Amino acid sequence: MPGLKSSWSLHRRQKAIGKERETMAQMKRKRLKKWILAAAILLLLGILLWSIRITDIKVTGSARYTEAEMTNLLFPEGMDRNTLYCLYKERFQPHREIPFVADYDILFRSPSKVEVMVYEKSIVGYVSYLNSYMYFDKDGIIVESTSNKLEGVPRIEGLNFGQIVLGEPLPAPNMDIFREILNLTQVLSLYNMEVDKITYNVKEQATLTMGDVNVFLGTSDDMNGKISELHDMLPQIEGLKGTLYLDTYDELKTDTMFSFIQE
């Protein structure tokens, strides 16, 4: 009966191989189902994430632009409101160049809420050059060139400059003049006073122009006291036309009389 045993053994092996193949096929089908299910979940998750949009935008640190203006500059299109796309741009793409803005950060407070922190360029004045307004910072470096006049920034006149280049310092004979301009504009800001222009003579003595009134300040000495006196005298010179001389101000004297030459 050796032949019968051999046939029976072969049959068992074939049956085992068949079961093994069926088991492997079932495992493949199960794995395929798992992959399809995982892909479907990822696709659904991606669709859900892609549909999340930024609806709440808060802007801080911007004095030159309103919140609405900054929002329109940074989120001009519908795609820019997509949370994932915005996150990608913030992490991997260069920021937009915005006039008078050094840089900004977009902070994600929630999937639909962001805070934009704006870092503005430090500007103390501007000069007119080739039909453009050239704005400079406290170090005298030209940081912006535009045909638009920025409110609240005084025009500087009387200083002789050569060729003016964006990103380069103004070629002034005495670079200390920019520290004096910065100090003067800071004191004016402290008293919430705006001037049309600041003119320097050959001795680098300053004159403010406020409407029809010129205010001769003289040297940079005691500048805080001079501007304080000017602030107190504004109601008296309102509506007048002429020149007020504050160059004789002396902080040690409390009874100093200042002359006003009316035109």
Coordinates of C-alpha atoms in Angstrom, one line a residue:
M1 CA 0.0 0.0 0.0
P2 CA 2.9 2.4 -0.4
G3 CA 1.3 4.0 -3.5
L4 CA -1.9 4.7 -1.5
K5 CA 0.1 6.3 1.3
S6 CA 2.1 8.4 -1.1
S7 CA -1.1 9.6 -2.8
W8 CA -2.7 10.5 0.5
S9 CA 0.3 12.4 1.6
L10 CA 0.4 14.4 -1.6
H11 CA -3.3 15.2 -1.3
R12 CA -2.7 16.5 2.3
R13 CA 0.2 18.7 1.1
Q14 CA -1.9 20.1 -1.7
K15 CA -4.8 20.8 0.6
A16 CA -2.4 22.6 3.1
I17 CA -0.9 24.6 0.3
G18 CA -4.4 25.6 -0.8
K19 CA -5.4 26.7 2.7
E20 CA -2.2 28.6 3.1
R21 CA -2.8 30.4 -0.2
E22 CA -6.4 31.2 0.8
T23 CA -5.1 32.5 4.2
M24 CA -2.6 34.7 2.4
A25 CA -5.2 36.0 0.0
Q26 CA -7.5 36.9 3.0
M27 CA -4.6 38.7 4.7
K28 CA -3.9 40.7 1.6
R29 CA -7.6 41.6 1.3
K30 CA -7.6 42.7 4.9
R31 CA -4.5 44.8 4.5
L32 CA -5.9 46.4 1.3
K33 CA -9.1 47.2 3.2
K34 CA -7.0 48.8 6.0
W35 CA -5.0 50.8 3.5
I36 CA -8.2 52.0 1.7
L37 CA -9.8 52.9 5.1
A38 CA -6.7 54.8 6.2
A39 CA -6.5 56.6 2.9
A40 CA -10.1 57.5 3.1
I41 CA -9.7 58.8 6.7
L42 CA -6.6 60.9 5.7
L43 CA -8.4 62.2 2.7
L44 CA -11.4 63.2 4.8
L45 CA -9.1 64.7 7.4
G46 CA -7.3 66.6 4.7
I47 CA -10.5 68.0 3.3
L48 CA -11.7 69.0 6.8
L49 CA -8.4 70.7 7.5
W50 CA -8.3 72.4 4.1
S51 CA -11.7 73.8 4.7
I52 CA -10.7 75.6 7.9
R53 CA -10.4 79.3 7.3
I54 CA -9.1 82.3 9.2
T55 CA -12.0 84.4 10.3
D56 CA -10.6 86.4 13.2
I57 CA -7.5 88.6 12.5
K58 CA -6.0 90.9 15.1
V59 CA -3.3 93.4 14.2
T60 CA -0.9 94.9 16.8
G61 CA 2.1 97.3 16.5
S62 CA 0.9 99.1 13.4
A63 CA 0.6 102.9 13.6
R64 CA 1.0 103.6 9.9
Y65 CA -1.8 101.2 8.8
T66 CA -5.2 100.5 10.2
E67 CA -6.2 97.0 11.1
A68 CA -8.3 96.8 7.9
E69 CA -5.5 98.0 5.7
M70 CA -3.0 95.5 7.1
T71 CA -5.5 92.7 6.8
N72 CA -6.1 93.6 3.1
L73 CA -2.3 93.7 2.5
L74 CA -1.6 90.3 4.1
F75 CA -4.7 88.4 3.2
P76 CA -5.7 89.9 -0.2
E77 CA -7.2 86.7 -1.7
G78 CA -9.5 84.0 -0.5
M79 CA -6.6 81.4 -0.6
D80 CA -4.7 83.6 1.9
R81 CA -7.4 83.0 4.5
N82 CA -6.9 79.2 4.3
T83 CA -5.3 78.2 7.6
L84 CA -3.0 75.5 6.2
Y85 CA -1.9 77.6 3.3
C86 CA -1.3 80.6 5.6
L87 CA 0.7 78.4 8.0
Y88 CA 2.8 77.1 5.1
K89 CA 3.6 80.6 3.8
E90 CA 4.5 81.8 7.3
R91 CA 6.9 79.0 7.9
F92 CA 8.5 78.5 4.5
Q93 CA 8.0 81.6 2.3
P94 CA 9.5 85.1 2.6
H95 CA 7.2 87.8 4.0
R96 CA 5.6 90.4 1.8
E97 CA 7.4 93.7 1.5
I98 CA 5.2 96.5 2.9
P99 CA 6.2 100.1 2.8
F100 CA 7.3 101.4 6.2
V101 CA 7.2 97.9 7.7
A102 CA 10.4 96.2 8.7
D103 CA 8.8 92.8 9.3
Y104 CA 5.8 91.1 10.8
D105 CA 4.9 87.8 12.5
I106 CA 1.7 85.8 12.1
L107 CA 0.8 84.0 15.4
F108 CA -1.8 81.3 15.3
R109 CA -4.0 81.5 18.3
S110 CA -6.4 78.9 17.0
P111 CA -7.2 77.3 13.6
S112 CA -9.4 80.2 12.7
K113 CA -7.8 83.1 14.7
V114 CA -4.5 84.8 14.1
E115 CA -2.6 87.8 15.5
V116 CA -0.4 89.8 13.3
M117 CA 2.5 91.5 15.1
V118 CA 3.9 94.4 13.0
Y119 CA 7.4 95.9 13.4
E120 CA 7.5 99.3 11.8
K121 CA 10.5 101.0 10.5
S122 CA 11.9 103.8 12.7
I123 CA 11.3 107.1 10.8
V124 CA 12.2 110.5 12.1
G125 CA 11.8 112.7 8.9
Y126 CA 12.0 112.9 5.2
V127 CA 13.6 115.0 2.5
S128 CA 12.4 115.7 -1.0
Y129 CA 14.6 114.3 -3.8
L130 CA 13.8 113.9 -7.5
N131 CA 10.0 114.2 -7.0
S132 CA 10.1 111.5 -4.3
Y133 CA 9.8 111.6 -0.5
M134 CA 12.9 110.0 1.0
Y135 CA 12.2 108.9 4.6
F136 CA 15.2 108.3 6.9
D137 CA 15.6 106.7 10.4
K138 CA 17.5 107.9 13.5
D139 CA 20.8 107.0 11.9
G140 CA 20.1 109.0 8.8
I141 CA 19.6 105.9 6.6
I142 CA 17.0 106.2 3.9
V143 CA 14.5 103.4 4.7
E144 CA 11.8 104.2 2.2
S145 CA 11.2 106.1 -1.0
T146 CA 7.7 106.9 -2.1
S147 CA 5.5 109.4 -3.9
N148 CA 3.1 109.4 -1.0
K149 CA 3.4 111.8 1.9
L150 CA 3.3 110.2 5.3
E151 CA 1.2 112.1 7.8
G152 CA 2.9 113.1 11.1
V153 CA 6.5 112.9 9.8
P154 CA 8.2 116.3 9.4
R155 CA 10.0 117.5 6.3
I156 CA 13.6 118.4 6.8
E157 CA 15.1 121.3 4.9
G158 CA 18.3 123.3 4.9
L159 CA 20.7 120.5 5.0
N160 CA 22.9 120.0 2.0
F161 CA 23.0 116.5 0.6
G162 CA 24.6 114.9 -2.4
Q163 CA 23.3 111.9 -4.1
I164 CA 20.6 110.1 -2.1
V165 CA 20.4 106.3 -2.3
L166 CA 17.8 104.0 -0.7
G167 CA 19.3 101.9 2.1
E168 CA 22.3 104.2 2.4
P169 CA 22.9 107.0 5.0
L170 CA 22.1 110.6 3.9
P171 CA 25.5 112.2 3.0
A172 CA 25.4 114.9 5.7
P173 CA 28.7 116.7 6.6
N174 CA 27.8 116.2 10.3
M175 CA 26.2 112.8 11.1
D176 CA 25.4 114.0 14.6
I177 CA 22.6 116.1 13.1
F178 CA 20.4 113.0 12.9
R179 CA 20.6 112.5 16.7
E180 CA 19.5 116.1 17.1
I181 CA 16.6 115.5 14.7
L182 CA 15.6 112.3 16.5
N183 CA 15.7 114.1 19.9
L184 CA 13.6 117.0 18.5
T185 CA 11.0 114.8 16.9
Q186 CA 10.8 112.7 20.1
V187 CA 10.2 115.7 22.2
L188 CA 7.6 117.0 19.8
S189 CA 5.9 113.6 20.0
L190 CA 6.0 113.7 23.8
Y191 CA 3.9 116.9 23.7
N192 CA 1.7 115.5 20.9
M193 CA 2.7 118.3 18.6
E194 CA 3.0 118.0 14.8
V195 CA 5.0 120.4 12.6
D196 CA 5.0 120.8 8.9
K197 CA 8.8 121.0 8.5
I198 CA 12.0 121.5 10.4
T199 CA 14.6 123.8 8.7
Y200 CA 18.2 124.0 9.6
N201 CA 20.5 126.9 8.8
V202 CA 24.2 126.8 8.1
K203 CA 24.9 126.7 11.8
E204 CA 22.5 123.7 12.2
Q205 CA 20.1 125.8 14.2
A206 CA 16.5 124.6 13.9
T207 CA 13.3 126.4 12.9
L208 CA 9.9 124.8 13.2
T209 CA 7.1 125.6 10.7
M210 CA 3.6 125.2 12.1
G211 CA 1.1 126.6 9.6
D212 CA 1.8 130.4 9.4
V213 CA 4.1 130.4 12.4
N214 CA 7.8 129.8 12.4
V215 CA 9.5 129.0 15.7
F216 CA 13.2 129.6 15.8
L217 CA 14.7 127.2 18.4
G218 CA 18.4 127.9 17.8
T219 CA 20.8 125.1 18.9
S220 CA 19.8 121.8 20.4
D221 CA 20.5 122.9 23.9
D222 CA 17.6 122.7 26.4
M223 CA 15.3 121.4 23.6
N224 CA 12.8 119.8 26.0
G225 CA 12.4 123.1 27.8
K226 CA 11.9 125.0 24.5
I227 CA 9.3 122.7 23.3
S228 CA 7.5 122.8 26.7
E229 CA 7.4 126.6 26.4
L230 CA 6.1 126.4 22.9
H231 CA 3.4 124.0 23.9
D232 CA 2.2 126.4 26.6
M233 CA 2.3 129.3 24.2
L234 CA 0.3 127.7 21.4
P235 CA -3.1 129.2 22.5
Q236 CA -1.5 132.7 22.4
I237 CA 0.0 132.4 18.9
E238 CA -3.0 130.5 17.3
G239 CA -4.2 132.3 14.2
L240 CA -1.1 134.6 14.0
K241 CA 1.4 134.8 11.3
G242 CA 5.1 135.5 12.0
T243 CA 8.2 134.1 13.8
L244 CA 8.5 133.2 17.5
Y245 CA 12.1 133.2 18.9
L246 CA 12.7 130.6 21.6
D247 CA 16.5 130.5 21.1
T248 CA 16.9 132.7 24.2
Y249 CA 15.3 130.1 26.5
D250 CA 17.2 129.5 29.7
E251 CA 16.0 126.8 32.1
L252 CA 17.6 128.7 35.0
K253 CA 15.5 131.8 34.3
T254 CA 11.8 131.7 34.9
D255 CA 10.9 135.2 33.7
T256 CA 12.5 135.1 30.2
M257 CA 10.5 137.1 27.6
F258 CA 10.3 135.7 24.1
S259 CA 9.8 137.9 21.1
F260 CA 7.3 137.3 18.4
I261 CA 7.7 139.2 15.1
Q262 CA 4.4 139.3 13.4
E263 CA 4.1 139.6 9.6

